[in-house]
Amino acid sequence: AVAAVNPIGDFPLNDDWVYARSVKTMLAGGGFQPLDWTEASLVAQTVWGSLFSTIFGESFTVLRFSTLAIALAGIVATYGLFVECRQPRWITITGTLAVAFNPLWLVLSNTFMTDVPFTAFVVWSAFFYVRYLRDDRTGDAAAGTLFAIAAILTRQLGLALPVGFAVATLAARGASRRRLAIAAGALAAGAG
């Protein structure tokens, strides 16, 4: 599908020129300076795009491939989330393919917009949070919180992740001292 789309070309698509400008400024040594047009928090995406551009060169093609890499990781996370939720194999495969070939996912995976990276970070966060709620391993809560922070640093709406996790943790597992500390830690990290 990506080959059919052909993401190669040094030109912006949609509003990704605004986000690409933040990468260009960072690469020029100006730090993180989003344009006034930017409504997303954009920090994680700018760092990710800068990393790809440092390695592969500065172009819209490289930035699109950086999004495609996150899109692939998001598809893997979607599959993993279905598995963690103990869905039948046919639902897991159908659901994963529905995300991978969703027209919005496919189109936005071939841009440098924030939609796909944000969604991928949300799904990874959910994957680890679900594992924590099932297995009660602190490492899963920490990994979920790290991906929640990446989501927050891409779009502010990610703030809902640690809040939802804290409520789910206390509702599903009870308010032990350890679980209160984990829930509070996720909230503090997200707010920070």
C-alpha atoms as one frame of an Amber mdcrd trajectory, in Angstrom:
protein
   0.000   0.000   0.000   2.859   2.391   0.817   4.502   1.622  -2.535   1.222
   2.456  -4.278   1.024   5.761  -2.395   4.685   6.556  -3.188   5.658   8.821
  -0.274   8.741  10.168  -2.056   8.849  13.880  -2.871  10.341  16.951  -1.256
   7.094  18.861  -0.791   4.672  19.322   2.097   1.304  17.591   2.358  -1.626
  19.071   4.221  -0.282  21.153   7.137   2.898  19.166   7.726   4.968  22.117
   6.495   4.285  23.742   9.893   5.666  20.717  11.751   8.594  20.353   9.351
   9.562  23.953  10.092  10.015  23.050  13.771  12.378  20.248  12.737  14.317
  22.602  10.464  14.701  25.127  13.296  15.877  22.426  15.709  18.415  21.100
  13.188  19.733  24.638  12.668  20.492  24.849  16.398  17.510  27.014  17.290
  16.026  24.497  19.718  12.340  23.776  19.860  10.440  26.722  18.379   7.054
  25.801  16.918   5.313  28.296  14.682   2.267  30.157  15.957   0.127  27.990
  13.641   1.001  24.914  15.679  -1.727  23.780  18.057  -0.204  20.400  18.947
   2.455  20.194  21.640   4.732  18.693  18.924   7.849  18.171  21.075   8.142
  14.396  20.578   7.421  14.625  16.859  10.017  17.371  16.377  12.661  15.346
  18.210  11.746  12.203  16.231  11.833  14.068  12.902  15.134  15.708  13.846
  16.635  12.315  14.674  15.599  10.907  11.282  16.767  14.050   9.486  20.146
  13.943  11.239  20.661  10.347  10.096  19.101  10.426   6.617  19.164  14.099
   5.604  16.651  16.887   5.725  13.636  16.528   3.406   9.907  15.990   3.473
  10.527  12.456   2.203  12.655  11.662   5.252  10.026  13.160   7.556   7.323
  11.058   5.867   9.433   7.931   6.368   9.835   8.852  10.035   6.036   8.821
  10.304   5.849   5.537   8.386   8.221   3.984  10.935   5.948   5.091  13.785
   2.914   3.906  11.794   4.408   0.426  11.549   5.119   0.460  15.290   1.501
   1.545  15.860   0.218  -1.391  13.814   2.394  -3.763  15.854   1.033  -2.182
  19.047  -2.531  -2.603  17.790  -1.927  -6.305  17.224  -0.331  -6.589  20.667
  -3.234  -4.780  22.323  -5.741  -7.200  20.781  -3.613 -10.102  22.026  -3.340
  -8.586  25.537  -7.108  -8.172  25.582  -7.349 -11.904  24.766  -9.342 -11.460
  21.594  -9.830 -14.391  19.216  -7.216 -14.640  16.468  -9.653 -13.646  13.714
 -10.648 -10.469  15.586  -6.990  -9.673  16.294  -6.007  -9.993  12.642  -9.131
  -8.275  11.308  -8.785  -5.391  13.779  -5.094  -4.925  13.039  -5.697  -4.938
   9.272  -8.612  -2.526   9.737  -6.199  -0.046  11.332  -3.369  -0.665   8.857
  -5.565  -0.162   5.799  -7.897   2.459   7.208  -7.867   5.275   4.644  -7.109
   7.913   7.294  -4.262   5.866   8.788  -2.816   5.108   5.370  -3.008   8.688
   4.122  -1.713  10.289   7.325   1.094   7.725   7.639   2.491   9.248   4.465
   2.692  12.782   5.888   4.468  14.444   8.793   1.203  15.240  10.569   0.781
  14.417  14.290  -2.224  12.091  13.963  -0.403   8.793  13.399   2.470   9.314
  15.865  -0.006  10.384  18.541  -2.240   7.376  17.922   0.716   4.981  17.902
   1.931   6.348  21.249  -1.604   6.058  22.669  -1.919   2.427  21.580   1.523
   1.536  22.975   0.588   3.236  26.226  -2.699   1.323  26.352  -0.865  -1.935
  25.593   1.423  -1.549  28.606  -1.297  -0.204  30.881  -3.527  -3.186  30.051
  -0.626  -5.536  30.802  -0.132  -3.800  34.158  -3.816  -4.076  35.013  -3.709
  -7.785  34.214  -0.301  -8.793  35.640   0.439  -6.045  38.205   4.045  -5.527
  37.028   5.424  -2.081  37.817   7.612  -2.113  34.700   4.500  -2.237  32.512
   3.026   0.767  34.340   6.298   2.649  33.813   6.443   1.763  30.097   2.802
   2.785  29.664   3.551   6.093  31.348   6.583   6.713  29.111   4.438   6.204
  26.020   1.748   8.413  27.579   4.369  11.147  27.984   5.360  10.718  24.323
   1.668  11.068  23.406   1.318  14.188  25.583   4.439  15.657  23.973   2.848
  15.058  20.569  -0.681  16.274  21.342  -2.056  17.618  24.605  -4.995  15.193
  24.520  -2.577  12.519  25.714  -3.099  13.929  29.219  -6.169  11.684  29.389
  -3.959   8.570  29.409  -2.430   8.852  32.903  -5.753  10.071  34.291  -7.603
   7.077  32.847  -4.846   4.750  33.994  -4.954   6.080  37.550  -8.727   5.661
  37.752  -8.597   2.171  36.182  -5.777   1.069  38.489  -7.587   2.090  41.644
 -10.954   0.781  40.428  -9.655  -2.575  39.195  -7.050  -3.337  41.820  -8.022
  -1.364  44.899  -6.222   1.441  46.671  -3.205  -0.235  48.247  -0.250   1.973
  49.114   1.744   0.610  46.154  -1.093   1.131  43.664  -1.744   4.640  44.954
   1.953   5.398  44.422   1.863   3.979  40.876  -1.316   5.903  40.003   0.055
   9.127  41.530   3.379   8.601  39.757   1.660   8.271  36.386  -0.391  11.413
  37.059   2.659  13.384  38.217   4.735  12.259  35.227   1.951  13.197  32.807
   1.428  16.572  34.440   5.173  17.192  34.527
